[in-house]
Coordinates of C-alpha atoms in Angstrom, one line a residue:
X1 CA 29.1 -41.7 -12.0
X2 CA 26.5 -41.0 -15.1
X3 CA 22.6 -40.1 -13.6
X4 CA 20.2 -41.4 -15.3
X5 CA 17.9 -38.9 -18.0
X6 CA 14.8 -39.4 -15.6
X7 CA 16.7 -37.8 -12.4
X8 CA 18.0 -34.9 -14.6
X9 CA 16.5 -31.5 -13.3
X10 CA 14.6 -30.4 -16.4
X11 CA 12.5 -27.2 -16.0
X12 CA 9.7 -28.4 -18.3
X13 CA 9.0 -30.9 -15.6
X14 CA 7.9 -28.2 -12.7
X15 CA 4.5 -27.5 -11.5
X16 CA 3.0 -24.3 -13.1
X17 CA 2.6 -22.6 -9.5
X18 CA 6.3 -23.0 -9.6
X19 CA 7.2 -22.0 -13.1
X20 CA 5.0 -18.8 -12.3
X21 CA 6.8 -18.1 -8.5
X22 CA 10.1 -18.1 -11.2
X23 CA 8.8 -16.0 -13.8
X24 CA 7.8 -13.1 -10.9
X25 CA 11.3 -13.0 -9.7
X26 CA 12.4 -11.5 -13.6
X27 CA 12.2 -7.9 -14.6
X28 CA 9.3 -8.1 -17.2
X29 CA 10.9 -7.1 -20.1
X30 CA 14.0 -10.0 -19.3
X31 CA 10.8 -12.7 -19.0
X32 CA 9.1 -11.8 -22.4
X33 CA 13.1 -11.8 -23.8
X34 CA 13.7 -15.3 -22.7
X35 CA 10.5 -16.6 -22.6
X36 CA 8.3 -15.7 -25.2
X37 CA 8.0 -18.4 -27.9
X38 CA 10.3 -20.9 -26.0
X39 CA 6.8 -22.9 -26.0
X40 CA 3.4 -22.9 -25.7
X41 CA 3.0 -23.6 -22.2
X42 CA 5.5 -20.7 -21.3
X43 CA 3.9 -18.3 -23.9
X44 CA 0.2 -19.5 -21.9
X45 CA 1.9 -18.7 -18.7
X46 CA 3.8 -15.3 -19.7
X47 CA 1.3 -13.9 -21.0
X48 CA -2.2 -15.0 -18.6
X49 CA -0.4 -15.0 -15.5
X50 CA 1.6 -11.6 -16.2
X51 CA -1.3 -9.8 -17.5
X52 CA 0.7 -7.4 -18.6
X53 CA 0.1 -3.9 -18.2
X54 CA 3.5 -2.5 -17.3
X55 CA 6.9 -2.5 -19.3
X56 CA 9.9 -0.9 -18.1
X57 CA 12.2 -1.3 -21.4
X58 CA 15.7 0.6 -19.6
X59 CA 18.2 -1.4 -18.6
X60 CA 20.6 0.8 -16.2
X61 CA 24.1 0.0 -16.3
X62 CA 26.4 1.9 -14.1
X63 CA 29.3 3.2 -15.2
X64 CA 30.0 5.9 -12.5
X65 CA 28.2 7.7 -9.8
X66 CA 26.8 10.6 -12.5
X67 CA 27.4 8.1 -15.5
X68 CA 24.6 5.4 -16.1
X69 CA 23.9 3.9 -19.7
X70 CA 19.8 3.2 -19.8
X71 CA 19.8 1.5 -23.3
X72 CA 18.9 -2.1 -23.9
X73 CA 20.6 -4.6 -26.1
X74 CA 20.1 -4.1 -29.4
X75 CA 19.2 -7.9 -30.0
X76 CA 16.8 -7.7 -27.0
X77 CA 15.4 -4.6 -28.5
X78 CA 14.4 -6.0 -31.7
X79 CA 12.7 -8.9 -30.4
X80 CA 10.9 -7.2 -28.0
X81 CA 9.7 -4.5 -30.5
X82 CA 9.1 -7.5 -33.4
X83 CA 8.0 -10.3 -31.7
X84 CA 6.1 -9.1 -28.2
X85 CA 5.1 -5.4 -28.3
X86 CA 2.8 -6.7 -31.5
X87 CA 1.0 -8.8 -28.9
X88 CA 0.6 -6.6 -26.1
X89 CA 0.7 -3.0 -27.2
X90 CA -2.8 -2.6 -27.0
X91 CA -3.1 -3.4 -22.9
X92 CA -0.3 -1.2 -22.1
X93 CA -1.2 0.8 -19.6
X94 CA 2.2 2.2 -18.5
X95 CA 5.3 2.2 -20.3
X96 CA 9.3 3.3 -19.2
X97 CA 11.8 4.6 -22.5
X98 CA 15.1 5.6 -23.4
X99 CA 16.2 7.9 -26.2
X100 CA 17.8 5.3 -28.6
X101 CA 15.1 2.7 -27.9
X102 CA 12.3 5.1 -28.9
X103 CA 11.9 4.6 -32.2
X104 CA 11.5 0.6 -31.9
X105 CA 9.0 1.1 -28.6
X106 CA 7.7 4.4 -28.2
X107 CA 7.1 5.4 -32.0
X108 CA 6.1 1.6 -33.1
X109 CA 2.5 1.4 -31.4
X110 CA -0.5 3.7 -31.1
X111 CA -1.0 2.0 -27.1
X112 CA -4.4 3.0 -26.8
X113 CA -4.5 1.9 -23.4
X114 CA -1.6 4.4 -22.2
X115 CA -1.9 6.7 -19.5
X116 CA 1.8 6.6 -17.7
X117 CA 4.6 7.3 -19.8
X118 CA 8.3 7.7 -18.3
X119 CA 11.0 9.7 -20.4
X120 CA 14.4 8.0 -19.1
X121 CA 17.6 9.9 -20.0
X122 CA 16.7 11.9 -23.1
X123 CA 18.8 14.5 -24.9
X124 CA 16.8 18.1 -24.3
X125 CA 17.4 18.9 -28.0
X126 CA 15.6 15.3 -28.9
X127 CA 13.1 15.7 -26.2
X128 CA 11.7 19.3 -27.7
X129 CA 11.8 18.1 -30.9
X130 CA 9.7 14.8 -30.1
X131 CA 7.0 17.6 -28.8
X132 CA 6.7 20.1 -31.4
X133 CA 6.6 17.9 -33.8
X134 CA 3.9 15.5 -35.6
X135 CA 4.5 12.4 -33.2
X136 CA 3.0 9.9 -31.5
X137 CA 4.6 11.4 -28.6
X138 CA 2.5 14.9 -29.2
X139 CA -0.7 12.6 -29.4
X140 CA -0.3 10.6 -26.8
X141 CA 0.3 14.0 -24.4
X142 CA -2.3 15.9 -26.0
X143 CA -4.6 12.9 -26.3
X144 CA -3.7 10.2 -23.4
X145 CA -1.5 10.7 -20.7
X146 CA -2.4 11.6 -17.0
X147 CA 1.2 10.7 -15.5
X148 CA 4.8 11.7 -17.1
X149 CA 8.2 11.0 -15.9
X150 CA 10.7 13.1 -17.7
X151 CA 14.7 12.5 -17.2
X152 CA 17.5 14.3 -18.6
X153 CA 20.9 13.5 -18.4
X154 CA 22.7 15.2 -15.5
X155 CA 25.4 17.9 -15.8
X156 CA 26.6 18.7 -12.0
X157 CA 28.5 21.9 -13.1
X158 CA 26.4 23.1 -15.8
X159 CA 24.3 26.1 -15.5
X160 CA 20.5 26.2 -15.6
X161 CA 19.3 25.5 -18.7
X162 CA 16.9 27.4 -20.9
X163 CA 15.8 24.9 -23.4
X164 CA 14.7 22.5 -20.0
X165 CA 12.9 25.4 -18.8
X166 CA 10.6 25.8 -22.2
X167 CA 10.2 21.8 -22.3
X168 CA 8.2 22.1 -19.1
X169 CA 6.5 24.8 -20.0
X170 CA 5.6 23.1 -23.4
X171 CA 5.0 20.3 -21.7
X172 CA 2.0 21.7 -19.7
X173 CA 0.8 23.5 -22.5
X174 CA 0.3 20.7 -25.0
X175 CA -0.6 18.2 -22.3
X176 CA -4.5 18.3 -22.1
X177 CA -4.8 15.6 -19.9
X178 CA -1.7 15.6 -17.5
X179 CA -2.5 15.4 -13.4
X180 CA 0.9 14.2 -12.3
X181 CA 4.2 14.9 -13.4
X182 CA 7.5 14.1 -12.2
X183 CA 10.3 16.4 -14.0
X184 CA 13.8 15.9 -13.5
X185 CA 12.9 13.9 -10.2
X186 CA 13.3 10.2 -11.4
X187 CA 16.8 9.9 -9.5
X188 CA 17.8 11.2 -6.0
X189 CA 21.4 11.8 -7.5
X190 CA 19.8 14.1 -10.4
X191 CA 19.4 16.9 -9.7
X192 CA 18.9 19.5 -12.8
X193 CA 17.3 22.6 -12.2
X194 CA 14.7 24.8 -14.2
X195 CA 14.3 28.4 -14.2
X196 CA 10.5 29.7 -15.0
X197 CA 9.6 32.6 -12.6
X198 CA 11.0 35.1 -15.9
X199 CA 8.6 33.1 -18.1
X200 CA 5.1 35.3 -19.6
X201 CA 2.3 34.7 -17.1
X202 CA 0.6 32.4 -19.7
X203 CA 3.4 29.9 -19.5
X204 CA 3.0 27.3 -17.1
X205 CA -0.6 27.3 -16.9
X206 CA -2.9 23.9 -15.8
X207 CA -6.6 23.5 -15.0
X208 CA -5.9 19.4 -14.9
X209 CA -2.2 18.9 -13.0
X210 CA -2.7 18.4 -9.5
X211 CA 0.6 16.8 -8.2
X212 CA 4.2 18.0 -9.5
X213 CA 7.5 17.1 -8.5
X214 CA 10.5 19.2 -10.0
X215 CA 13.8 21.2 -9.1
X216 CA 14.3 24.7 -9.9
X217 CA 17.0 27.2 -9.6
X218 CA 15.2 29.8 -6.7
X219 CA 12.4 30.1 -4.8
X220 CA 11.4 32.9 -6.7
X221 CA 10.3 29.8 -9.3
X222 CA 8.7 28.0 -6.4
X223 CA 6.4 31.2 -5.6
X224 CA 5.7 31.3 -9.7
X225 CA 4.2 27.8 -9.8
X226 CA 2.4 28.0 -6.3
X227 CA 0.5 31.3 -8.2
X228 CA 0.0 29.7 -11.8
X229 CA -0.8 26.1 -10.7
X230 CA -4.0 27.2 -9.2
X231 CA -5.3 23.2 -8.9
X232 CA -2.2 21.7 -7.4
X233 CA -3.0 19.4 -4.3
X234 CA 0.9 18.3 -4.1
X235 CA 4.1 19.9 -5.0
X236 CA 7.1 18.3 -4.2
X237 CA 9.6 21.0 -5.0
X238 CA 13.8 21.1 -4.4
X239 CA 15.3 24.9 -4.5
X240 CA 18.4 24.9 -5.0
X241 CA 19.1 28.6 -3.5
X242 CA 17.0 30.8 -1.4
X243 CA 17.6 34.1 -1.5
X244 CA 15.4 37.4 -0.9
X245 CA 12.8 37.0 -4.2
X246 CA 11.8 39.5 -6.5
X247 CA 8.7 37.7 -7.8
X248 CA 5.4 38.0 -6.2
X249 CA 7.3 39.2 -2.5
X250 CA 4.0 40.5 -1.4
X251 CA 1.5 38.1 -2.4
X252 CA -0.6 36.9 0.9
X253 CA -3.0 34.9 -1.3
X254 CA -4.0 31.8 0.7
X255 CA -3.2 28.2 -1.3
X256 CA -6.6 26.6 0.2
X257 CA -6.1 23.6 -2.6
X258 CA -2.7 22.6 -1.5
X259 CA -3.3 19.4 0.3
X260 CA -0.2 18.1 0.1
X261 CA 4.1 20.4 0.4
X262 CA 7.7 19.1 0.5
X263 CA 10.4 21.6 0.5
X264 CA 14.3 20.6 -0.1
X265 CA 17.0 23.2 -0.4
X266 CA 20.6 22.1 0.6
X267 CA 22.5 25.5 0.6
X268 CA 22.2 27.0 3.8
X269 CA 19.3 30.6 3.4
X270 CA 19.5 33.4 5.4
X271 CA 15.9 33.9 4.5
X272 CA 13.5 31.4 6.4
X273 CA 11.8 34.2 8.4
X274 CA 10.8 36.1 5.4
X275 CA 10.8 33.6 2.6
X276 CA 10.3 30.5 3.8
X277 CA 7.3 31.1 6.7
X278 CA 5.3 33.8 5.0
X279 CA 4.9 30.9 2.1
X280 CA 3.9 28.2 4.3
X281 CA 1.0 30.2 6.5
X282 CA -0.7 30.6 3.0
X283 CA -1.2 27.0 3.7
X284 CA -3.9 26.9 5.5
X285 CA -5.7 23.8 4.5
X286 CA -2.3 21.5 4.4
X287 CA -2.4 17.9 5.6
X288 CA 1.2 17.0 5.0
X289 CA 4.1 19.0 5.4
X290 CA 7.5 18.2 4.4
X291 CA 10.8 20.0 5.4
X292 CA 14.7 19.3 4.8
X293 CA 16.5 23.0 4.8
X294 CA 19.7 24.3 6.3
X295 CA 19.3 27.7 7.8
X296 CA 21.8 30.5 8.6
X297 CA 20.8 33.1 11.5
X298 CA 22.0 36.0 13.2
X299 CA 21.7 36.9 16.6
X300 CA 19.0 34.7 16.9
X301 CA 18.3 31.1 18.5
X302 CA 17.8 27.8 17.0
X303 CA 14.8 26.8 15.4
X304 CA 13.0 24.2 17.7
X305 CA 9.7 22.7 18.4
X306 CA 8.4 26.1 20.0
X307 CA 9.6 27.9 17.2
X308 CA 7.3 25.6 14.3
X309 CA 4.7 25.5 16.2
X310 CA 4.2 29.2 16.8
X311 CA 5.3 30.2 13.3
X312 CA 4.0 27.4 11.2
X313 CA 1.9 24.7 12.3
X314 CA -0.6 26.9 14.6
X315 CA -1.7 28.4 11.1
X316 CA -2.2 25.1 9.4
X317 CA -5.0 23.5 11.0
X318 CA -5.6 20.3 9.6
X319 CA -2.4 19.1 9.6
X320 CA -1.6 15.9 10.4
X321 CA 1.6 14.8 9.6
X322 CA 5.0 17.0 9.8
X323 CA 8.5 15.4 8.7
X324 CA 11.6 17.6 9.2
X325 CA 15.1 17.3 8.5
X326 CA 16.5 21.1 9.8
X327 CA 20.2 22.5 10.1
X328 CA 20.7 25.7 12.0
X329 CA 23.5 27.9 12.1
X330 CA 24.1 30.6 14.5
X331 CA 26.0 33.9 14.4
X332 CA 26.2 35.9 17.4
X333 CA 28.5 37.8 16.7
X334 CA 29.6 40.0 20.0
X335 CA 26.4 39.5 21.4
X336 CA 25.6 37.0 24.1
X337 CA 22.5 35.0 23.3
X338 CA 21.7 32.2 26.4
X339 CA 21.2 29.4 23.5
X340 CA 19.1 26.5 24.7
X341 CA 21.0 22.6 25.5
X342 CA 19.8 19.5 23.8
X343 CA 18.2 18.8 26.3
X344 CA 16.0 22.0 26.3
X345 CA 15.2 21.3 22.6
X346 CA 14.2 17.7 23.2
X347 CA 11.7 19.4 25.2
X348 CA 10.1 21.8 22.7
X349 CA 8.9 19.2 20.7
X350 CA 7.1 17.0 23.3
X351 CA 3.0 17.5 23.6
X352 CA 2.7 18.4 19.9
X353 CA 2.2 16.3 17.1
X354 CA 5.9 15.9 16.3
X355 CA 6.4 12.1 17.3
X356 CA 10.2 10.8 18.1
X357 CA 12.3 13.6 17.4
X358 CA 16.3 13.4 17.2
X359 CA 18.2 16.3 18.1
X360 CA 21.8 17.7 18.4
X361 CA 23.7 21.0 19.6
X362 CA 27.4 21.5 18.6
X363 CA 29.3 24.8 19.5
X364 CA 32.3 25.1 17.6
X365 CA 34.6 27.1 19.6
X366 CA 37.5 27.7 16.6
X367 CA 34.7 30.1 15.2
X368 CA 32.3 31.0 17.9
X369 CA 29.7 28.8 15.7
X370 CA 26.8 27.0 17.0
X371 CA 25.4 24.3 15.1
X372 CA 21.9 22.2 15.6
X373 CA 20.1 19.6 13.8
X374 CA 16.6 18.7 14.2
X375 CA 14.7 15.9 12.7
X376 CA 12.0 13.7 12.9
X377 CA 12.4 9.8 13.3
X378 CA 12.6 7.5 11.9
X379 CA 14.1 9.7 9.5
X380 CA 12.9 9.7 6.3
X381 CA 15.3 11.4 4.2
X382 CA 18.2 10.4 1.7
X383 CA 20.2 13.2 2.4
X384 CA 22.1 13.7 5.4
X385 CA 24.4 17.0 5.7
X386 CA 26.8 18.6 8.0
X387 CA 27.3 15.7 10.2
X388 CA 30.4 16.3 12.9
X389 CA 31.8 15.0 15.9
X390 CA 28.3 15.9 18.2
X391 CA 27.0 13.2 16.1
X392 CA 25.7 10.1 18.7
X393 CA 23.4 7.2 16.8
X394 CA 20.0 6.5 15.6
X395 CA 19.7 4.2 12.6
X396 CA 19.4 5.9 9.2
X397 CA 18.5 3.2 6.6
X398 CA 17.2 5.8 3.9
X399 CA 20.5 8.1 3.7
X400 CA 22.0 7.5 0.8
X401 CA 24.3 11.3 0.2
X402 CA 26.2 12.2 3.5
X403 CA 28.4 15.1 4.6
X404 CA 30.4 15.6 7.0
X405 CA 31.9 18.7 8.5
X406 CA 34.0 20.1 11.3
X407 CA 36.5 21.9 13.1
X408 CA 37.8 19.5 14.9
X409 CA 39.6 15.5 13.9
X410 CA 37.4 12.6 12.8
X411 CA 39.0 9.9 14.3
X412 CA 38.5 6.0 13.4
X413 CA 35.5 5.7 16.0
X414 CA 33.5 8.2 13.9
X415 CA 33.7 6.7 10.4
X416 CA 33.4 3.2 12.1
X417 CA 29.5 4.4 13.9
X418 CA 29.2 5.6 10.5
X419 CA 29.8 2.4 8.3
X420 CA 27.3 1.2 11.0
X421 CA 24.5 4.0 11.3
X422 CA 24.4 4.9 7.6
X423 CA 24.5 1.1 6.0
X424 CA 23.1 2.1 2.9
X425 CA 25.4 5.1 2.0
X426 CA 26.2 5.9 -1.8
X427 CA 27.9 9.3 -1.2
X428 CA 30.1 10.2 1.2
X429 CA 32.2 13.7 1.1
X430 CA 34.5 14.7 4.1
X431 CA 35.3 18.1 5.0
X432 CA 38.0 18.9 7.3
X433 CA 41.7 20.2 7.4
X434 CA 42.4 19.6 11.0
X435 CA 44.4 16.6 11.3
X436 CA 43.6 13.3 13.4
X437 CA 45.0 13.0 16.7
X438 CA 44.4 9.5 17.6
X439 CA 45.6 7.4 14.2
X440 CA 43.9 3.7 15.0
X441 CA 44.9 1.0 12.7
X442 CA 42.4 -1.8 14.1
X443 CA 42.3 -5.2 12.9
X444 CA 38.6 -5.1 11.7
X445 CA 38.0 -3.3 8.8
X446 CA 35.0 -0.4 8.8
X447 CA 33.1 -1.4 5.3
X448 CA 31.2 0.3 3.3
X449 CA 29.0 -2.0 1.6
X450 CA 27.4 0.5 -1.3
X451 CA 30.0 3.2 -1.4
X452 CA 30.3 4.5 -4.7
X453 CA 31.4 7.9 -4.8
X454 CA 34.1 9.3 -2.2
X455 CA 34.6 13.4 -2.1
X456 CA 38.0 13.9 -0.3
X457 CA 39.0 17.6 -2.0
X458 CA 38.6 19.2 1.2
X459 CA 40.9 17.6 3.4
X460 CA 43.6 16.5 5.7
X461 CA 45.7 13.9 3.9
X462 CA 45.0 11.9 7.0
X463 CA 41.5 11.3 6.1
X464 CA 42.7 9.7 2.8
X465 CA 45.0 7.4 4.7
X466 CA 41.8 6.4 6.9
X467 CA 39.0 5.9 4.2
X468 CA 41.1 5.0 0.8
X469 CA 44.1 2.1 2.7
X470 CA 42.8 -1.5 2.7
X471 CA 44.0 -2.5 5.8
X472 CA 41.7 0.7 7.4
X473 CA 38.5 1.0 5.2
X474 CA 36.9 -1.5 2.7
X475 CA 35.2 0.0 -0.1
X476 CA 34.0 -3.1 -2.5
X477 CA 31.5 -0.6 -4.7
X478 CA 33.7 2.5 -4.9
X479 CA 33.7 3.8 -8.4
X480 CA 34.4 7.5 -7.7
X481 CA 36.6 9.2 -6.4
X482 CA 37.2 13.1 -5.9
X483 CA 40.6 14.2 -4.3
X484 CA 43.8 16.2 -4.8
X485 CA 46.5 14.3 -6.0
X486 CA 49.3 15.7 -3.7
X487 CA 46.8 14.0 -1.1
X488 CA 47.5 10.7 -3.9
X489 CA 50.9 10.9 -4.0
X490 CA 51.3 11.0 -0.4
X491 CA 49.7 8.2 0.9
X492 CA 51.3 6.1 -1.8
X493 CA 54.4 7.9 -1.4
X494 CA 54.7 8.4 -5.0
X495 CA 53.3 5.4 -6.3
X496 CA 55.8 3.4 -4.9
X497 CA 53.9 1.4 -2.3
X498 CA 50.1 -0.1 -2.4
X499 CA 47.7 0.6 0.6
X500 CA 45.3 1.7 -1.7
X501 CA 45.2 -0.5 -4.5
X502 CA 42.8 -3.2 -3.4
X503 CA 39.8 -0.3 -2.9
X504 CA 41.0 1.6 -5.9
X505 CA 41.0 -1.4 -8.5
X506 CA 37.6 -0.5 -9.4
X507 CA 37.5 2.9 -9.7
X508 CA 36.2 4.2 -13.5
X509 CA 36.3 8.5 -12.2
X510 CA 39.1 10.5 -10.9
X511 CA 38.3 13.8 -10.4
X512 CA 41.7 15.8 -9.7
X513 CA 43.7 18.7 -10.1
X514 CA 45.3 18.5 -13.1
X515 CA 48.9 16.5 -13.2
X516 CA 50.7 14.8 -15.6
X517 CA 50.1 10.6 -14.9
X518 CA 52.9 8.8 -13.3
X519 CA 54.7 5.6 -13.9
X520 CA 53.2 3.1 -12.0
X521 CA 49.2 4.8 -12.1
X522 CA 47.9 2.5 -13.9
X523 CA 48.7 0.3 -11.3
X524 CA 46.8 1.8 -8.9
X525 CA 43.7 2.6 -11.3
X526 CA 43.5 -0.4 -14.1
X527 CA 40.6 1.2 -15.4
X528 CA 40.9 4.4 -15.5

């Protein structure tokens, strides 16, 4: 049956307050694309009702877990940097840019209104040469810019890298201006590290920064910035090893301008007693305080709510606000040590100003190992590490990277909790070569939803029969996947059979020993 023109749905024929809700729902930069110059109504409404003073020109596409493409369309590139930039360039206030769109957005306009300015995913060699030189980069950091954002592609087995560690130092040098910067912080799964603590003195040196996020290699860098950034109220800072330091290891001087201190370090330190505490009582005039470490000690106890009080918090006074994530491992080796329960923990934290605190003990008997994990709730961080078997509930809706590790079998009620506790999970990587004792093949799936990277090197081929066969595990968003291909061959028993085809038909990284591909692979991985 035809429908008459009138009762066609025509867009043109909405109410502005409509039009407007619509427009709001589009990334900025897809609005001006489609919008701008459609008509002069639109054109009235993109441009009054957007008042535009932000433009994010990256458009992330995901080609793996460590492998995202931030370029734009070319076509949408040259009309945004023809036909709108022209018209708005002077109200920008704060812009985002990739490498290969620079020279269309970044290098086009003068933006005298510019203050924030986000480097996404730029080369280091282009990046240092975009500073030294003559460009509207160099002028808009010497001139303009109070808050940077600098991202550089992210090598996970690469070492530390020189040239990275001069950019920031340039960086502050030249910047004239600068109170916040974000380096190498953008992205939760970046994680490139800078090395400064070797630099001269004169290096890393600003009377204007006051709030810094960045990773570095050791915490003798951290105790080099805490000295030379004399006016910092906030550093957010990830170590990625802490060992005894050689730089400033005597310094008492009190950090009376630091307002604001988060420390991550994954690798598990043998050096919170006299690295980690002697820093944080310089302190003293700290009002937020922000922990996630893993900590190895010997003939000791675990670190509870008694201990940070007494050690920590009793030396920062005007504190108000403590978030913890804290792993423990204890060695006692041939000496007994009466180690508190749970429950004894649980009660070191109450009358303080810890809040809701979660809390497990796990003694692993195969190694005379105790394990504890301490953290404050709701938890609040993306990480998640050395979960095992002593693991009971809470909700954990911001972990997006989670390991797990044990002595003893994960069986098919673990990872199910687990598809249900961490709903948001990106990363998962399984350690254990103990294998499952209790194989369940249960008619509802466990999903995980965002999966997108799977670590399975360092296990029991049983664990790839639970997490990669479709009629155990669904993994819709899987796109990596790390594993030894004997484990492969075995649970396909040679690539003759197909429980894992349905959750490996999407996979685009296979990290694996090598081996020479077999006949029926491609099967298994279409796009690899």
């Amino acid at each position: 049956m035809d429908i008459p023109n009138n009762n066609k749905l025509n867009i043109l024929n909405l109410p502005n307050e409509i039009l407007l809700f619509i427009f709001n729902k589009l990334k900025t930069i897809d609005a001006l694309y489609s919008l701008v110059d459609v008509n002069e109504r639109f054109d009235r409404l993109i441009f009054d009702s957007l008042h535009i003073r932000n433009l994010d020109t990256t458009s992330m596409v995901l080609k793996s877990y460590y492998n995202r493409n931030f370029s734009i369309d070319k076509n949408v590139l040259l009309r945004i940097s023809e036909k709108i930039l022209p018209r708005i360039y002077h109200q920008l206030n704060e812009l985002i840019v990739e490498q290969y769109s620079m020279e269309h957005i970044l290098f086009a306009f003068n933006y005298p209104q510019l203050y924030s300015l986000s480097l996404v995913n730029f080369q280091e060699e282009m990046l240092f040469e975009c500073l030294t030189g003559d460009s509207i980069l160099h002028h808009l950091l010497t001139q303009q810019i109070t808050d940077l954002n600098v991202d550089v592609p992210y090598k996970p087995k690469s070492k530390v890298s020189e040239s990275l560690s001069n950019i920031f130092a340039l960086i502050l040098s030249i910047s004239q201006r600068l109170i916040n910067l974000n380096f190498c912080q953008l992205f939760p799964y970046q994680k490139t590290t800078i090395s400064i603590y070797k630099l001269p003195s004169t290096s890393c040196v600003s009377s204007t920064l006051t709030k810094l996020k960045v990773n570095v290699e050791t915490f003798d860098d951290c105790l080099y910035l805490v000295r030379h950034l004399k006016y910092l109220l906030t550093l957010i800072i990830d170590v990625k090893k802490i060992s005894l330091s050689f730089y400033d290891r005597n310094n008492k001087e009190k950090l009376p301008e630091l307002k604001y201190f988060s420390l991550t370090s994954m690798m598990f330190t043998s050096h919170y007693d006299d690295q980690i505490i002697p820093l944080l009582r310089r302190m003293i005039n700290l009002k937020e305080l922000k922990l996630f470490l893993a900590v190895l000690k010997n003939h000791s106890t675990y670190i509870d709510g008694i201990q940070l009080h007494d050690e920590i918090l009793i030396h920062m006074p005007q504190l108000n606000k403590f978030t913890f994530s804290i792993n423990t491992i204890i060695l006692n080796e041939n000496i007994k040590i009466d180690l508190p329960s749970n429950e004894d923990i649980q009660h070191s934290f109450i009358g303080k100003i810890y809040g809701k605190v979660g809390s497990y003990v796990y003694v692993r008997s195969e190694d005379n190992v105790v394990v504890s994990h301490v953290y404050s709730l709701p938890y609040q961080f993306q990480y998640f590490l050395h979960l095992a078997n002593y693991f009971q509930g809470d909700m954990f809706h911001t972990v997006r990277h989670l390991t797990m590790h044990d002595g003893r079998p994960f069986e098919y009620n673990l990872f199910k909790i687990i598809s249900q506790r961490f709903p948001l999970l990106k990363e998962l990587c399984v350690i254990n070569c103990i294998p499952q004792k209790n194989k369940q093949h249960s008619p509802i799936l466990i999903i995980f939803h965002h999966l997108i990277l799977l670590d399975l090197v360092k296990i029991h081929v049983d664990y790839a029969e639970q997490l990669l066969f479709d009629k155990n595990t669904h993994l819709p968003s899987l796109l990596d996947l790390c594993i030894k291909y004997k484990s492969l061959a075995m649970i396909t028993n040679g690539f003759t059979n197909n429980p894992i085809r349905g959750n490996c038909a999407k996979i685009k990284k296979l990290l694996a020993d090598r081996f020479i591909r077999p006949k029926n692979f491609h099967e298994y991985f279409p796009l690899l």
